[in-house]
Amino acid sequence: SPTPQITPTPTTPQLTIIPYTNTYCGFSFSYPNSLTLTPGASGSALLSSSSETILMACQEEIPRPPLAPDRIEEASIAGVSDAKIYHDSSAKDGTAIDALIFSNPNNGLDIFISGLGPTFDQLISSIQLLP
């Protein structure tokens, strides 16, 4: 009698959420393990995968892009009154890019986080200020 063939079931890698804390800039958030974190100097960092990139930095007085009001959206971050998402595009090739910019009232630094898409939206929705 024939021996039954067992076909292995392909497994999809499990997405895990990783907490990230930036003590220099004074905030934390969560991101999926599909992104790789590359820390930089003075609180800057890059989260990237083959299909997306999220960049973050902080410093005193980050300039806000001079965009039309219909391209600026209020963002909700607990403890922050001036958080805005700027819907801009690259001067180089016109690629769309969103930038969240806000002032951290606990340390006086402006925080800049740029990216695009659902992962960026999920990341910014998880931002919390450090005391």
PDB file of C-alpha atoms in Angstrom:
ATOM      1  CA  SER A   1       0.000   0.000   0.000  1.00  0.00           C
ATOM      2  CA  PRO A   2       1.284   3.530  -0.724  1.00  0.00           C
ATOM      3  CA  THR A   3       2.813   5.546   2.116  1.00  0.00           C
ATOM      4  CA  PRO A   4       1.006   8.856   2.703  1.00  0.00           C
ATOM      5  CA  GLN A   5       3.101  11.942   2.047  1.00  0.00           C
ATOM      6  CA  ILE A   6       3.234  14.559   4.782  1.00  0.00           C
ATOM      7  CA  THR A   7       3.645  18.065   3.466  1.00  0.00           C
ATOM      8  CA  PRO A   8       5.176  20.487   5.979  1.00  0.00           C
ATOM      9  CA  THR A   9       3.134  23.566   6.673  1.00  0.00           C
ATOM     10  CA  PRO A  10       5.059  26.733   5.886  1.00  0.00           C
ATOM     11  CA  THR A  11       5.441  28.975   8.878  1.00  0.00           C
ATOM     12  CA  THR A  12       5.200  32.717   8.782  1.00  0.00           C
ATOM     13  CA  PRO A  13       7.563  34.554  11.105  1.00  0.00           C
ATOM     14  CA  GLN A  14       5.749  35.840  14.145  1.00  0.00           C
ATOM     15  CA  LEU A  15       5.616  39.629  14.453  1.00  0.00           C
ATOM     16  CA  THR A  16       6.583  40.825  17.893  1.00  0.00           C
ATOM     17  CA  ILE A  17       6.292  44.328  19.253  1.00  0.00           C
ATOM     18  CA  ILE A  18       9.514  45.716  20.702  1.00  0.00           C
ATOM     19  CA  PRO A  19       9.591  48.596  23.201  1.00  0.00           C
ATOM     20  CA  TYR A  20      12.061  51.417  22.478  1.00  0.00           C
ATOM     21  CA  THR A  21      13.089  54.121  24.945  1.00  0.00           C
ATOM     22  CA  ASN A  22      15.048  57.187  23.920  1.00  0.00           C
ATOM     23  CA  THR A  23      16.311  58.711  27.181  1.00  0.00           C
ATOM     24  CA  TYR A  24      18.185  61.524  25.405  1.00  0.00           C
ATOM     25  CA  CYS A  25      15.068  62.815  23.608  1.00  0.00           C
ATOM     26  CA  GLY A  26      12.725  61.780  26.448  1.00  0.00           C
ATOM     27  CA  PHE A  27      10.176  59.495  24.794  1.00  0.00           C
ATOM     28  CA  SER A  28       9.346  55.857  24.167  1.00  0.00           C
ATOM     29  CA  PHE A  29       7.305  53.896  21.639  1.00  0.00           C
ATOM     30  CA  SER A  30       6.802  50.370  20.332  1.00  0.00           C
ATOM     31  CA  TYR A  31       7.732  49.006  16.918  1.00  0.00           C
ATOM     32  CA  PRO A  32       7.461  45.646  15.127  1.00  0.00           C
ATOM     33  CA  ASN A  33      10.450  43.311  14.968  1.00  0.00           C
ATOM     34  CA  SER A  34      10.210  43.468  11.161  1.00  0.00           C
ATOM     35  CA  LEU A  35      12.220  46.705  11.488  1.00  0.00           C
ATOM     36  CA  THR A  36      15.900  46.902  12.417  1.00  0.00           C
ATOM     37  CA  LEU A  37      16.976  49.622  14.851  1.00  0.00           C
ATOM     38  CA  THR A  38      20.202  51.513  14.106  1.00  0.00           C
ATOM     39  CA  PRO A  39      21.023  54.008  16.874  1.00  0.00           C
ATOM     40  CA  GLY A  40      22.827  57.243  16.018  1.00  0.00           C
ATOM     41  CA  ALA A  41      24.366  60.165  17.879  1.00  0.00           C
ATOM     42  CA  SER A  42      22.497  62.506  20.241  1.00  0.00           C
ATOM     43  CA  GLY A  43      19.308  60.468  20.401  1.00  0.00           C
ATOM     44  CA  SER A  44      18.876  59.969  16.657  1.00  0.00           C
ATOM     45  CA  ALA A  45      17.963  56.528  15.323  1.00  0.00           C
ATOM     46  CA  LEU A  46      16.816  54.765  12.188  1.00  0.00           C
ATOM     47  CA  LEU A  47      14.271  51.954  11.951  1.00  0.00           C
ATOM     48  CA  SER A  48      14.367  50.175   8.612  1.00  0.00           C
ATOM     49  CA  SER A  49      13.389  47.131   6.602  1.00  0.00           C
ATOM     50  CA  SER A  50      13.577  46.378   2.898  1.00  0.00           C
ATOM     51  CA  SER A  51      10.317  48.250   2.337  1.00  0.00           C
ATOM     52  CA  GLU A  52      10.216  51.100   4.852  1.00  0.00           C
ATOM     53  CA  THR A  53      12.312  53.553   6.816  1.00  0.00           C
ATOM     54  CA  ILE A  54      11.489  55.602   9.911  1.00  0.00           C
ATOM     55  CA  LEU A  55      13.937  58.256  11.052  1.00  0.00           C
ATOM     56  CA  MET A  56      13.966  60.045  14.408  1.00  0.00           C
ATOM     57  CA  ALA A  57      16.015  62.851  15.912  1.00  0.00           C
ATOM     58  CA  CYS A  58      15.728  65.573  18.514  1.00  0.00           C
ATOM     59  CA  GLN A  59      17.336  68.938  19.081  1.00  0.00           C
ATOM     60  CA  GLU A  60      16.444  72.449  20.098  1.00  0.00           C
ATOM     61  CA  GLU A  61      14.122  74.270  17.672  1.00  0.00           C
ATOM     62  CA  ILE A  62      13.496  71.934  14.744  1.00  0.00           C
ATOM     63  CA  PRO A  63      12.104  74.055  11.879  1.00  0.00           C
ATOM     64  CA  ARG A  64       8.541  73.237  10.858  1.00  0.00           C
ATOM     65  CA  PRO A  65       8.008  72.790   7.094  1.00  0.00           C
ATOM     66  CA  PRO A  66       6.200  75.759   5.527  1.00  0.00           C
ATOM     67  CA  LEU A  67       3.252  73.787   4.154  1.00  0.00           C
ATOM     68  CA  ALA A  68      -0.321  74.747   3.291  1.00  0.00           C
ATOM     69  CA  PRO A  69      -2.734  74.211   6.228  1.00  0.00           C
ATOM     70  CA  ASP A  70      -4.448  71.303   4.421  1.00  0.00           C
ATOM     71  CA  ARG A  71      -1.123  69.394   4.536  1.00  0.00           C
ATOM     72  CA  ILE A  72      -0.685  69.800   8.309  1.00  0.00           C
ATOM     73  CA  GLU A  73      -2.565  67.527  10.702  1.00  0.00           C
ATOM     74  CA  GLU A  74      -2.913  67.760  14.487  1.00  0.00           C
ATOM     75  CA  ALA A  75      -1.492  64.712  16.271  1.00  0.00           C
ATOM     76  CA  SER A  76      -2.538  63.444  19.678  1.00  0.00           C
ATOM     77  CA  ILE A  77       0.292  62.678  22.107  1.00  0.00           C
ATOM     78  CA  ALA A  78      -0.428  62.724  25.849  1.00  0.00           C
ATOM     79  CA  GLY A  79       1.172  65.731  27.536  1.00  0.00           C
ATOM     80  CA  VAL A  80       1.975  67.504  24.248  1.00  0.00           C
ATOM     81  CA  SER A  81       0.060  70.509  22.936  1.00  0.00           C
ATOM     82  CA  ASP A  82       1.876  71.239  19.667  1.00  0.00           C
ATOM     83  CA  ALA A  83       2.224  67.827  17.936  1.00  0.00           C
ATOM     84  CA  LYS A  84       1.653  68.049  14.191  1.00  0.00           C
ATOM     85  CA  ILE A  85       2.114  65.710  11.247  1.00  0.00           C
ATOM     86  CA  TYR A  86       3.431  67.431   8.134  1.00  0.00           C
ATOM     87  CA  HIS A  87       2.443  65.660   4.893  1.00  0.00           C
ATOM     88  CA  ASP A  88       5.315  66.589   2.602  1.00  0.00           C
ATOM     89  CA  SER A  89       7.285  65.137  -0.311  1.00  0.00           C
ATOM     90  CA  SER A  90      10.940  64.744  -1.178  1.00  0.00           C
ATOM     91  CA  ALA A  91      12.421  67.664  -3.108  1.00  0.00           C
ATOM     92  CA  LYS A  92      14.660  65.150  -4.866  1.00  0.00           C
ATOM     93  CA  ASP A  93      12.072  62.811  -6.401  1.00  0.00           C
ATOM     94  CA  GLY A  94       8.616  63.762  -5.074  1.00  0.00           C
ATOM     95  CA  THR A  95       8.292  60.698  -2.822  1.00  0.00           C
ATOM     96  CA  ALA A  96       5.655  61.262  -0.145  1.00  0.00           C
ATOM     97  CA  ILE A  97       6.866  61.537   3.439  1.00  0.00           C
ATOM     98  CA  ASP A  98       5.181  62.348   6.732  1.00  0.00           C
ATOM     99  CA  ALA A  99       6.989  64.089   9.583  1.00  0.00           C
ATOM    100  CA  LEU A 100       5.738  64.251  13.158  1.00  0.00           C
ATOM    101  CA  ILE A 101       7.279  67.210  14.988  1.00  0.00           C
ATOM    102  CA  PHE A 102       6.559  68.253  18.560  1.00  0.00           C
ATOM    103  CA  SER A 103       8.207  69.832  21.578  1.00  0.00           C
ATOM    104  CA  ASN A 104       8.847  67.686  24.624  1.00  0.00           C
ATOM    105  CA  PRO A 105       7.694  69.873  27.540  1.00  0.00           C
ATOM    106  CA  ASN A 106       9.776  67.794  29.986  1.00  0.00           C
ATOM    107  CA  ASN A 107      13.185  68.602  28.470  1.00  0.00           C
ATOM    108  CA  GLY A 108      12.573  71.431  25.965  1.00  0.00           C
ATOM    109  CA  LEU A 109      13.803  69.442  22.951  1.00  0.00           C
ATOM    110  CA  ASP A 110      11.903  69.232  19.676  1.00  0.00           C
ATOM    111  CA  ILE A 111      11.332  65.687  18.423  1.00  0.00           C
ATOM    112  CA  PHE A 112      11.230  64.779  14.729  1.00  0.00           C
ATOM    113  CA  ILE A 113      10.002  61.384  13.513  1.00  0.00           C
ATOM    114  CA  SER A 114       9.524  60.794   9.792  1.00  0.00           C
ATOM    115  CA  GLY A 115       8.180  57.889   7.805  1.00  0.00           C
ATOM    116  CA  LEU A 116       5.100  56.803   5.901  1.00  0.00           C
ATOM    117  CA  GLY A 117       2.426  54.143   6.061  1.00  0.00           C
ATOM    118  CA  PRO A 118       0.738  51.934   8.638  1.00  0.00           C
ATOM    119  CA  THR A 119       3.875  51.064  10.622  1.00  0.00           C
ATOM    120  CA  PHE A 120       4.694  54.762  10.996  1.00  0.00           C
ATOM    121  CA  ASP A 121       1.098  55.453  12.081  1.00  0.00           C
ATOM    122  CA  GLN A 122       1.199  52.611  14.652  1.00  0.00           C
ATOM    123  CA  LEU A 123       4.549  53.780  15.979  1.00  0.00           C
ATOM    124  CA  ILE A 124       3.462  57.379  16.538  1.00  0.00           C
ATOM    125  CA  SER A 125       0.229  56.249  18.172  1.00  0.00           C
ATOM    126  CA  SER A 126       2.321  54.467  20.842  1.00  0.00           C
ATOM    127  CA  ILE A 127       4.562  57.448  21.754  1.00  0.00           C
ATOM    128  CA  GLN A 128       4.804  58.285  25.447  1.00  0.00           C
ATOM    129  CA  LEU A 129       6.878  61.011  27.081  1.00  0.00           C
ATOM    130  CA  LEU A 130       9.349  60.083  29.779  1.00  0.00           C
ATOM    131  CA  PRO A 131       8.974  61.957  33.081  1.00  0.00           C
TER     132      PRO A 131
END
